[in-house]
Short mmCIF file of C-alpha atoms in Angstrom, two decimals:
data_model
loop_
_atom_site.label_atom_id
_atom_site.label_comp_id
_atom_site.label_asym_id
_atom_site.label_seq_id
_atom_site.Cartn_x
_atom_site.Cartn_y
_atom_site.Cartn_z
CA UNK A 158 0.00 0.00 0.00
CA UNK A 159 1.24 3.68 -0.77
CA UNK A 160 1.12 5.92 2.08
CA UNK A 161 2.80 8.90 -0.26
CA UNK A 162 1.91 9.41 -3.89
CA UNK A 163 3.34 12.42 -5.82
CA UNK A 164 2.36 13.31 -9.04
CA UNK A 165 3.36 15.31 -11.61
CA UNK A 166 5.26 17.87 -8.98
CA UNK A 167 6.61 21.40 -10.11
CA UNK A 168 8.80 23.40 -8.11
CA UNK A 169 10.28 26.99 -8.68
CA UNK A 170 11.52 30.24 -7.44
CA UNK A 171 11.59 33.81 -8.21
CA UNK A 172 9.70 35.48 -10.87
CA UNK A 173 8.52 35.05 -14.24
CA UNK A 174 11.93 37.58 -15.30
CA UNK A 175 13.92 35.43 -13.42
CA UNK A 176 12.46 31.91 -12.97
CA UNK A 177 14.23 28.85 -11.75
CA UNK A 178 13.00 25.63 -12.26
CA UNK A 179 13.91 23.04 -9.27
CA UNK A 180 11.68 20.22 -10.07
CA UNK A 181 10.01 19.19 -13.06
CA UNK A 182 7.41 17.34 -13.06
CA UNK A 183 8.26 14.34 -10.46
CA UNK A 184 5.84 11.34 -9.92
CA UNK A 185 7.00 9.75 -6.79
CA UNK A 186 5.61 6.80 -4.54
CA UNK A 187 6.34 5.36 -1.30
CA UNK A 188 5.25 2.22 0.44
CA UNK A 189 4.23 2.01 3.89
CA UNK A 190 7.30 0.29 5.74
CA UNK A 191 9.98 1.45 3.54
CA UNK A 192 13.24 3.13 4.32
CA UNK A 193 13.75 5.34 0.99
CA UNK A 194 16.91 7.16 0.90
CA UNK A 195 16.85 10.64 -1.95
CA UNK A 196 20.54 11.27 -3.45
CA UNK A 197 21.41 13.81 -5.59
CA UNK A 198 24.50 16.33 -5.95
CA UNK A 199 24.14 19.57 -5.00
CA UNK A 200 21.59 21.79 -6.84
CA UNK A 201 19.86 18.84 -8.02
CA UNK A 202 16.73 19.50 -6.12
CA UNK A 203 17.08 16.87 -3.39
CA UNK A 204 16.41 18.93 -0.42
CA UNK A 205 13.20 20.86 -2.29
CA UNK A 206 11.96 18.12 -2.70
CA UNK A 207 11.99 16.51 0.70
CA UNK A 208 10.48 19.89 1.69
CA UNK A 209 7.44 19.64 -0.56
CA UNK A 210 6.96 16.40 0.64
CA UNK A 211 7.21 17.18 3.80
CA UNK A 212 4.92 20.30 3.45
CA UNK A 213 7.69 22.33 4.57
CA UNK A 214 7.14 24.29 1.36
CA UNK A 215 4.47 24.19 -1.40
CA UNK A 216 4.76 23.13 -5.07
CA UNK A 217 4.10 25.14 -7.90
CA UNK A 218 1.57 22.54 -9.69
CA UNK A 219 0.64 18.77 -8.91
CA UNK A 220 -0.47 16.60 -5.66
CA UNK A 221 1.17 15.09 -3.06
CA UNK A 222 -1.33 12.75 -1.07
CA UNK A 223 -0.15 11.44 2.48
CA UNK A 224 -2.47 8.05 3.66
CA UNK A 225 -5.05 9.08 0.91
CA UNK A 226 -5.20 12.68 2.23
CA UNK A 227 -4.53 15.83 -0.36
CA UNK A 228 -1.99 17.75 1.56
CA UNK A 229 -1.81 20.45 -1.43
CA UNK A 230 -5.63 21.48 -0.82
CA UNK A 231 -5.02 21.83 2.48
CA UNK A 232 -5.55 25.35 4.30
CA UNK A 233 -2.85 26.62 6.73
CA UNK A 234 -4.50 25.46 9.66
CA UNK A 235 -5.33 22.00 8.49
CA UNK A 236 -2.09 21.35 7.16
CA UNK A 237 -0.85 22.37 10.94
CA UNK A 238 -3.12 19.45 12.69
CA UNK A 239 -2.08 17.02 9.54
CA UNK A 240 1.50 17.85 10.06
CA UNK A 241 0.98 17.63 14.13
CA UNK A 242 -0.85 14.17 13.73
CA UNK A 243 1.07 12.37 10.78
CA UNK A 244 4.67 13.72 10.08
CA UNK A 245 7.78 13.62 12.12
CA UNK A 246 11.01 15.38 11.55
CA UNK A 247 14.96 14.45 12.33
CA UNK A 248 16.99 17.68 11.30
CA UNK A 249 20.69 17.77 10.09
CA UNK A 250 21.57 20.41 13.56
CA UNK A 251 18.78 17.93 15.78
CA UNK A 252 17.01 21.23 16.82
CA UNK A 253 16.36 20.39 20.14
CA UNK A 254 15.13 23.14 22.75
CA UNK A 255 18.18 24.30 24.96
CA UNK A 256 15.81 24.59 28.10
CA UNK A 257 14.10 21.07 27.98
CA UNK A 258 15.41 18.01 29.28
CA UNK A 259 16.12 14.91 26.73
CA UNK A 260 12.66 13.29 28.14
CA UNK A 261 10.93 16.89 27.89
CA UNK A 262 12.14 17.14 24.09
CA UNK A 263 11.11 13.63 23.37
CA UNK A 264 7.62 14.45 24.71
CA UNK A 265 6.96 17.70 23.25
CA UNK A 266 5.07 15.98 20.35
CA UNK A 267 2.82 13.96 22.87
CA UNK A 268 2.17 17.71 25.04
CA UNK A 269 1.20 19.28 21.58
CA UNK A 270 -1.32 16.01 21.44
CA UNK A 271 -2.32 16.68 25.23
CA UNK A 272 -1.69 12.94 25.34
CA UNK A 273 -2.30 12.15 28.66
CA UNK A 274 1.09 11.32 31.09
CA UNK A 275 0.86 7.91 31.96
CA UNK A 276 0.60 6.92 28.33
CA UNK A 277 3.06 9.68 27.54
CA UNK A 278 5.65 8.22 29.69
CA UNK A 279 5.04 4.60 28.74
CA UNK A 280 5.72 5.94 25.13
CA UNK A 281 8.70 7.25 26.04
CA UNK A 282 10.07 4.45 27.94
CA UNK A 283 9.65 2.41 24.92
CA UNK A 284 11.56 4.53 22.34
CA UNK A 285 14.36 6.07 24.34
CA UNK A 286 15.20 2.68 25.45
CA UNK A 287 15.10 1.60 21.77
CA UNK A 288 17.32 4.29 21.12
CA UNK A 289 19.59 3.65 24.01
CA UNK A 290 19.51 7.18 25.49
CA UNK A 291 17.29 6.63 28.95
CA UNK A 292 19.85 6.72 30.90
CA UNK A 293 20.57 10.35 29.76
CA UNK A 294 16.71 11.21 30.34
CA UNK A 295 17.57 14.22 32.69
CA UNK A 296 20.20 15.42 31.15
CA UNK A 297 20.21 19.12 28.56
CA UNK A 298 21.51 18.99 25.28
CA UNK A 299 24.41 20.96 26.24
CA UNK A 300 25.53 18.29 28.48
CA UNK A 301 25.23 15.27 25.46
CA UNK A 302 27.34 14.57 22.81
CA UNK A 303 25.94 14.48 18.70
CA UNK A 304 24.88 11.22 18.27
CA UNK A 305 23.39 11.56 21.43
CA UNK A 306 21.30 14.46 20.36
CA UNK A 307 20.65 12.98 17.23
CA UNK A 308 19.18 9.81 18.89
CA UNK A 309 16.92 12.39 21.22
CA UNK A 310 16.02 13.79 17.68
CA UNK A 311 14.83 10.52 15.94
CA UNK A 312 13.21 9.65 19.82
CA UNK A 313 10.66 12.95 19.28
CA UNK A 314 9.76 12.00 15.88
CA UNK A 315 8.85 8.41 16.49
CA UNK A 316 6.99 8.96 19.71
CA UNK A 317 3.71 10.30 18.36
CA UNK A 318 4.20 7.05 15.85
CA UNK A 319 3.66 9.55 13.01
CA UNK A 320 2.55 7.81 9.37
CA UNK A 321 5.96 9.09 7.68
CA UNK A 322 9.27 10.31 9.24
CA UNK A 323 11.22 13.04 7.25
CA UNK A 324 14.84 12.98 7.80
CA UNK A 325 17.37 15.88 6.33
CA UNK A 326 21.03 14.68 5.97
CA UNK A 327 20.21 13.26 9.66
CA UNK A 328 23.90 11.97 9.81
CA UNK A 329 25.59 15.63 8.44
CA UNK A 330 26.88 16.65 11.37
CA UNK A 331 27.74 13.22 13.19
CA UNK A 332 30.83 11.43 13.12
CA UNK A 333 30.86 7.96 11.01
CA UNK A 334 30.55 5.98 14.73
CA UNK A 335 27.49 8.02 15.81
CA UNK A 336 26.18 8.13 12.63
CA UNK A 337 26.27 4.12 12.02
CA UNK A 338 25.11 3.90 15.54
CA UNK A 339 21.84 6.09 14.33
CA UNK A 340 21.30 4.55 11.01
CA UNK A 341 21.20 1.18 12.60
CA UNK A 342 18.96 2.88 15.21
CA UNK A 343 16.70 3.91 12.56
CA UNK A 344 16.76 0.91 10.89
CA UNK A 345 15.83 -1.37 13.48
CA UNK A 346 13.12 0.63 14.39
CA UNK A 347 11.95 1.05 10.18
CA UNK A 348 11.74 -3.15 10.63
CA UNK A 349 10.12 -3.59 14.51
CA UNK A 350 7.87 -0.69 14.24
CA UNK A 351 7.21 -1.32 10.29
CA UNK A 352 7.74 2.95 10.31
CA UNK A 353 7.95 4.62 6.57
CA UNK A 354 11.20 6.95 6.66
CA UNK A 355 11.91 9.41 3.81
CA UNK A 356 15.85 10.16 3.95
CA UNK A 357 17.78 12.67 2.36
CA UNK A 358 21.39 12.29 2.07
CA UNK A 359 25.06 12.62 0.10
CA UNK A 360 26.34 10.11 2.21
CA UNK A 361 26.54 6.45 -0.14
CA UNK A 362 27.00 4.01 3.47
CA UNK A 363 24.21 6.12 4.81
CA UNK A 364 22.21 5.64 1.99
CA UNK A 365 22.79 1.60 2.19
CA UNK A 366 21.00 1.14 5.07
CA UNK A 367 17.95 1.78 2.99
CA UNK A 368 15.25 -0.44 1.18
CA UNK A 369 15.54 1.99 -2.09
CA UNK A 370 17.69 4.68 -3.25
CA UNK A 371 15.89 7.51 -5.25
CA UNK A 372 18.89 9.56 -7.88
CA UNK A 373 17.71 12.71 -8.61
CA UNK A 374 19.56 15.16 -11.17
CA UNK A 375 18.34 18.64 -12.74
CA UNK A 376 14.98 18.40 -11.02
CA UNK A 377 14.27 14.53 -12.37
CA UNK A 378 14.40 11.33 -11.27
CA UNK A 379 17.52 9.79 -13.09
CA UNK A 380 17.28 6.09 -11.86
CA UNK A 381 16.87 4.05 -8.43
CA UNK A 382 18.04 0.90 -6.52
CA UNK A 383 16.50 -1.64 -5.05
CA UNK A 384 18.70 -3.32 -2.43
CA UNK A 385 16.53 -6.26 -2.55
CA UNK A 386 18.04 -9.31 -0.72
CA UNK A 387 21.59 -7.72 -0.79
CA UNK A 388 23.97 -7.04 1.80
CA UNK A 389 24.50 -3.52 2.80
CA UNK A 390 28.01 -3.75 1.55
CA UNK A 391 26.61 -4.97 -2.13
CA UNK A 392 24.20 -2.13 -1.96
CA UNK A 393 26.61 0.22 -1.09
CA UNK A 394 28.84 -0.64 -3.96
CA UNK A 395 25.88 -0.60 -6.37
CA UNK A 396 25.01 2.77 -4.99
CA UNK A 397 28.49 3.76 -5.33
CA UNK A 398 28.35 2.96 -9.42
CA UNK A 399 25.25 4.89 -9.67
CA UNK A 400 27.19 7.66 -8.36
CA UNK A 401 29.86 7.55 -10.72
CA UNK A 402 27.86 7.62 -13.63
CA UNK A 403 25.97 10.20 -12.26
CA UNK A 404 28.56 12.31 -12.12
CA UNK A 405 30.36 13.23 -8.97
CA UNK A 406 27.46 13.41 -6.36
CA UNK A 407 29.75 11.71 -4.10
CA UNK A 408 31.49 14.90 -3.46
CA UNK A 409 28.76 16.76 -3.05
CA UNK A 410 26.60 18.09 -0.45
#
């Protein structure tokens, strides 16, 4: 079953004197359950378009449907309560509140929710332990390291067990320990909790923990992977060659 469908998508900005096209005309599905990873070098329209999926920004022309629902005809305020209900978020920079502990963070999508405490704190049992960061609970992020703020990150977007997760170069700014500590994280949880994750990143082993790898180049798909019944380290090579004959995403952000 899809839970996304895209069609047809259009993206641009500035002015009919000085118009640039960032994506043209994309038709795009995801399956509930799936890990999808979105490569592309930079420029290519990667990032857009995890934002108009996201309904961080709007499209130009065509629909994106989330679990059947129209977000594109969606006023401001409805969009708000479909984005509160449905969608979670893991940022490349974590952004986590300063002046809330790692439980309070975690929870702030359950308090937005007014789920009630006892079933707000048996959620959050649950995932932090999952994630392996209870045991920092009480502590602020100034007093955690990256990964660990990362982890409190992916914690707050799974609580409300959203119907897609959103993730924005979610290893950028992690070291390659923390950030195959995360992705197996995330993984794990994409398998026990059967959770749809939409990933952007430049990063080829972060992109092999995925189920499928979208390539996108000038505003187009240009080709995806399947990983199939491969190993990650198969996949990663395979991803590796797409890269190549893409032309020098690998270097790119």
């Amino acid at each position: 079953m899809n839970i996304l469908e895209a069609n047809k998508i259009h993206k641009s900005y500035g002015n009919k004197f000085n118009k640039q096209e960032v994506l043209r005309g994309i038709d795009i599905s995801i399956v509930k359950g799936e890990f999808v990873s979105i490569m592309g070098a930079s420029g290519s329209g990667k990032t857009t378009l995890l934002n108009v999926l996201s309904s961080i920004d709007k499209i130009n022309n065509g629909t994106i449907s989330i679990e059947g629902k129209d977000i594109t005809s969606l006023k401001e305020k409805q969009l708000a309560e479909f984005r509160k209900n449905h969608l979670g978020f893991i940022f490349q920079e974590y952004n986590l509140l300063d002046t809330l502990t790692v439980k309070e963070n975690i929870l702030l999508p359950l308090s937005i929710t007014k789920t009630p405490s006892v079933v707000a704190n048996q959620k959050f049992d649950v995932i932090a332990k999952e994630l392996g960061i209870y045991e920092i609970k009480d502590k602020y992020p100034n007093e955690i390291s990256g990964g660990q703020k990362q982890r409190t990150s992916a914690a707050r977007s799974f609580i409300h067990e959203p119907s897609i997760i959103f993730a924005d170069e979610p290893t950028g700014a992690l070291d390659s320990k923390s950030a195959s500590d995360l992705l197996n994280k995330l993984s794990d949880l994409n398998k026990k909790r059967n959770a749809t994750i939409v990933m952007v990143t430049h990063d080829p082993a972060a992109a092999s923990y995925c189920n499928r790898v979208i390539f996108i180049k000038d505003g187009q798909i240009y080709s995806q992977l399947h990983k199939g019944d491969e190993t990650r380290q198969n996949f990663f090579k395979d991803i590796m060659k797409t890269q190549g004959v893409l032309g020098g995403v690998q270097h790119e952000a």
